[in-house]
Amino acid sequence: MATRPPRPNRPSAADDVRTGTSVEAWKRSVNENLLYGLGRVPVVATRNDKYLAVAMSVRDRLLKRWIHSGETYYRNEARTVCYLSAEFLLGPHLGITLLNLGGYDELEQALREEGEDLDVIIDQEEEPGLGNGGLGRLAACYLDSLATLRIPSIGYGIRYEFGIFDQVIRDGWQAEITDKWLQYGNPWEVPRPEIAFPVKFGGHTEHYQDQAGRNSVRWVAGREVKGVAYDTPIVGYRVNNANLLRLWKSEAAESFDLGAFNEGDYWGAVEAKVRSENITKVLYPNDVQLRGKVLRLEQQHFFVSCSLQDMIRIFLQRDSDLSRLHEKYATQLNDTHPAIGVAELMRLLVDEHGLEWDVAWNTTRKMFGYTNHTLLPEALEKWPVSLFGELLPRHLEIVYEINRRFLDEVRERFPGDEERIRRMSLIDEDGGRFVRMAHLACVGSHAINGVAALHTELLKRDVLGDFNDLWPEKFSNKTNGVTPRRFVALINRGLKKLLDEAVGDGWLSDLELLRGIEPLASDAAFRETWRRVKRQNKEALCREIAQKTGVVADPASLFDVQVKRIHEYKRQHLNLLHVVTLYRRLKRGGAAGVAPRTVIFGGKSAPGYRMAKLIIRAIHGVAEVVNGDPELRDRLKVVFLPDYNVKNCQRIFPAAELSEQISTAGKEASGTGNMKFGLNGAVTIGTLDGANVEILDAVGEDNFFLFGLTASQVAEKLRNGYVPWRYYEEDVELKDALDQLASGAFSRGDASLFQPLVDSLLNHDPFLVLADYRAYLDCQGEVSRAYQDEERWTRMSILNTARMGRFSSDRAIRDYCRDIWHVEPVDVDLDAHLLGSR
Ligand code: NBG
């Protein structure tokens, strides 16, 4: 290793088999990993064996940085960010790790000389789908940026054995398949069986006086499991820092097994083991039907308890005064999933480590920050008090005590305002009693933030308005961002090359540098090249579409794309109504001069969300008719790309030209796909919702297709009694489109199939699809006109990319570091001697 003094016959550092970067070193490394890491000889090695050998070779190079980083942080007693998140939607590691480390070209050459193709090997990787969508992917982008910005940090989460389900389409319907991402091994994780913590559930509490005569509480648990750490190194872009992602797996606690064995209850012991392991078995899809699922609360408590115990363990290596824990750690709650941490940290500090309540509370509040990611009331977590108390009896007592003291504070500030007390209480008493996790997170944090400017304003006004009245200084906005490493450099090599040539490659770590291409928007030759890159990306996507769906799309048509989870508030059905109307116009011959389009959808529905599943079915129904209609002669195609995930998005963003961001204003907290599209040169058609508002501000109204009601207009309409039926009756095209859906025209004559969808739109339409239909159609007309002016469209596309700088996750992380976490970068020196080494 480089940390040892060189021996006389030692090969040069570049040739070192574990850490070297020469072509020779890579070759030997891959071969040795194949032989000695996997026990395979090259002639019988499968493609997956080769992938594993390459991944292990890259991991060797990663581990060197990781070990040095851990050691440097320890030596410096560095203040550390702990990002607590139930989801990390990482995507495949190999490509991004190579990009960040450097060495792609040498490895590619080494493999080529052995007759292998690096891209094929990269494509072999099964992604860890440990998240549902935007929230989990945001956490992954933030890990990438934390490492790149050299911030000591730990991501803490759950090592789900089954991640988000794989989506397959059968007869136009979504079907779910379990995601067996671990079945062929995961070369990126390092199991740490020695880092394990007990986590208790159930039972009861006992109040007693300790030796010093203080009132104390003992929690006598009903059962106990063990959380074991699995570590994944996350390396930053072209820096030596490699940070830690620590995911917890649940196992049976031996002590409990033993008890059962002694009583001769073998099956009982096995059952307890199985039950323990269940906790981290599967990621819950974000499904309304799953509310109140006790296993989910178990998951939350499990990973948060392990993480906090781990933080305390690390802290105690250097310090003994736990009241200073917040000086060592800035801990972020990614939504309310880890909010139980507020009560758990109190329990650990007071019950297990003997701190006074007030001291512990001061530390706890200074430790946590809370990020809210949703305004949808049905997505705000609350747990029935009975369930909560049965699973976590001690935590319920602590929540009550926090609440008692908190409500006293509120009473003092707002005397006599009992209505406010009722609204703010940690316990919801409106019909059934529930623990409100968002309130627990607010009370236990020193900082609360939303994820886009509009979202934060609405949070402060509505959902958390009372908390804003009480503690306005706690609130701030932190607009989301995405990593340009994965979402441009890795997936759009053509664009990367063009950008590098135009402004140098500094934009990868300073995205504002993309501004440098603005003047080139008026350079005809540059526009030509820009179009060529987009065209190649579209052709690549066409091949994928053909291969996955059998649809032949025309790469010269406008690629109009909506990819994201399927949800009524995101309004894929509004998009679909536009498609139906366009189709009807084309059939009537009334669409002369309309730009040919390929409308591409992708996204998973929660398994129990009937309306979303019906929307997927409707997209397929419309696609079948439209794509099969010879009269249209390629002027319209509809595609549903199955199993949208981090891996499958990589051909989509680079090829997109129109980005559909059409949620009902006031519903999408931020969106991050909108940023990925913009970065790759797609122009947005969107409402004033989430981060669209800021994207519009950044790119300018000439480069954005804006339509629809604003958040306040939406609220007003709903207040005044919205009648969707009226829009249906007054707009012939809308009526026609809905009638067509209801008639069976897109369901092989089955008029009942889409009835629930049509009924819901006509009678309720909670997301104002009908109210926005006309504005959306008109706006799509403008899109079509703009697209036919090739030079104008290219200019818009270039300016979208050029002005996306502020949507880098590096900017977002800098904001968090400056305003909430107060942490500083730490340099890692790879030549430093490791502790304990000679
Ligand atoms: C999602 C929002 C998105 C937002 C991401 C990341 C949840 C609960 N929220 O609008 O719907 O972009 O979080 O902040 O998944």
PDB file of C-alpha atoms and ligand atoms in Angstrom, residues 134-135 138 335 373-374 451 480 569 668-672, ligand 1:
ATOM      1  CA  GLY A 134     -37.664  11.872  -5.707  1.00  0.00           C
ATOM      2  CA  LEU A 135     -37.028  11.824  -1.985  1.00  0.00           C
ATOM      3  CA  LEU A 138     -32.399  13.429  -3.620  1.00  0.00           C
ATOM      4  CA  ASP A 335     -38.880  13.850   5.929  1.00  0.00           C
ATOM      5  CA  HIS A 373     -41.004  17.005   1.356  1.00  0.00           C
ATOM      6  CA  THR A 374     -44.731  17.145   0.916  1.00  0.00           C
ATOM      7  CA  VAL A 451     -37.462  21.981  -0.763  1.00  0.00           C
ATOM      8  CA  ASN A 480     -33.458  20.847  -4.207  1.00  0.00           C
ATOM      9  CA  TYR A 569     -51.604  15.247  -8.648  1.00  0.00           C
ATOM     10  CA  GLU A 668     -45.497  19.151  -6.067  1.00  0.00           C
ATOM     11  CA  ALA A 669     -43.079  20.102  -3.317  1.00  0.00           C
ATOM     12  CA  SER A 670     -40.188  20.614  -5.712  1.00  0.00           C
ATOM     13  CA  GLY A 671     -39.608  17.988  -8.346  1.00  0.00           C
ATOM     14  CA  THR A 672     -36.078  17.080  -9.346  1.00  0.00           C
TER      15      THR A 672
HETATM   16  C1  NBG B   1     -40.998  14.303  -2.820  1.00  0.00           C
HETATM   17  C2  NBG B   1     -41.783  15.395  -3.517  1.00  0.00           C
HETATM   18  C3  NBG B   1     -41.008  15.948  -4.695  1.00  0.00           C
HETATM   19  C4  NBG B   1     -39.618  16.362  -4.249  1.00  0.00           C
HETATM   20  C5  NBG B   1     -38.944  15.196  -3.560  1.00  0.00           C
HETATM   21  C6  NBG B   1     -37.571  15.569  -3.022  1.00  0.00           C
HETATM   22  C7  NBG B   1     -41.847  12.734  -1.131  1.00  0.00           C
HETATM   23  C8  NBG B   1     -42.544  12.577   0.174  1.00  0.00           C
HETATM   24  N1  NBG B   1     -41.696  13.962  -1.591  1.00  0.00           N
HETATM   25  O1  NBG B   1     -41.670  17.067  -5.218  1.00  0.00           O
HETATM   26  O2  NBG B   1     -43.016  14.891  -3.938  1.00  0.00           O
HETATM   27  O3  NBG B   1     -38.854  16.766  -5.339  1.00  0.00           O
HETATM   28  O4  NBG B   1     -39.708  14.769  -2.460  1.00  0.00           O
HETATM   29  O5  NBG B   1     -37.642  16.674  -2.197  1.00  0.00           O
HETATM   30  O6  NBG B   1     -41.430  11.754  -1.713  1.00  0.00           O
END
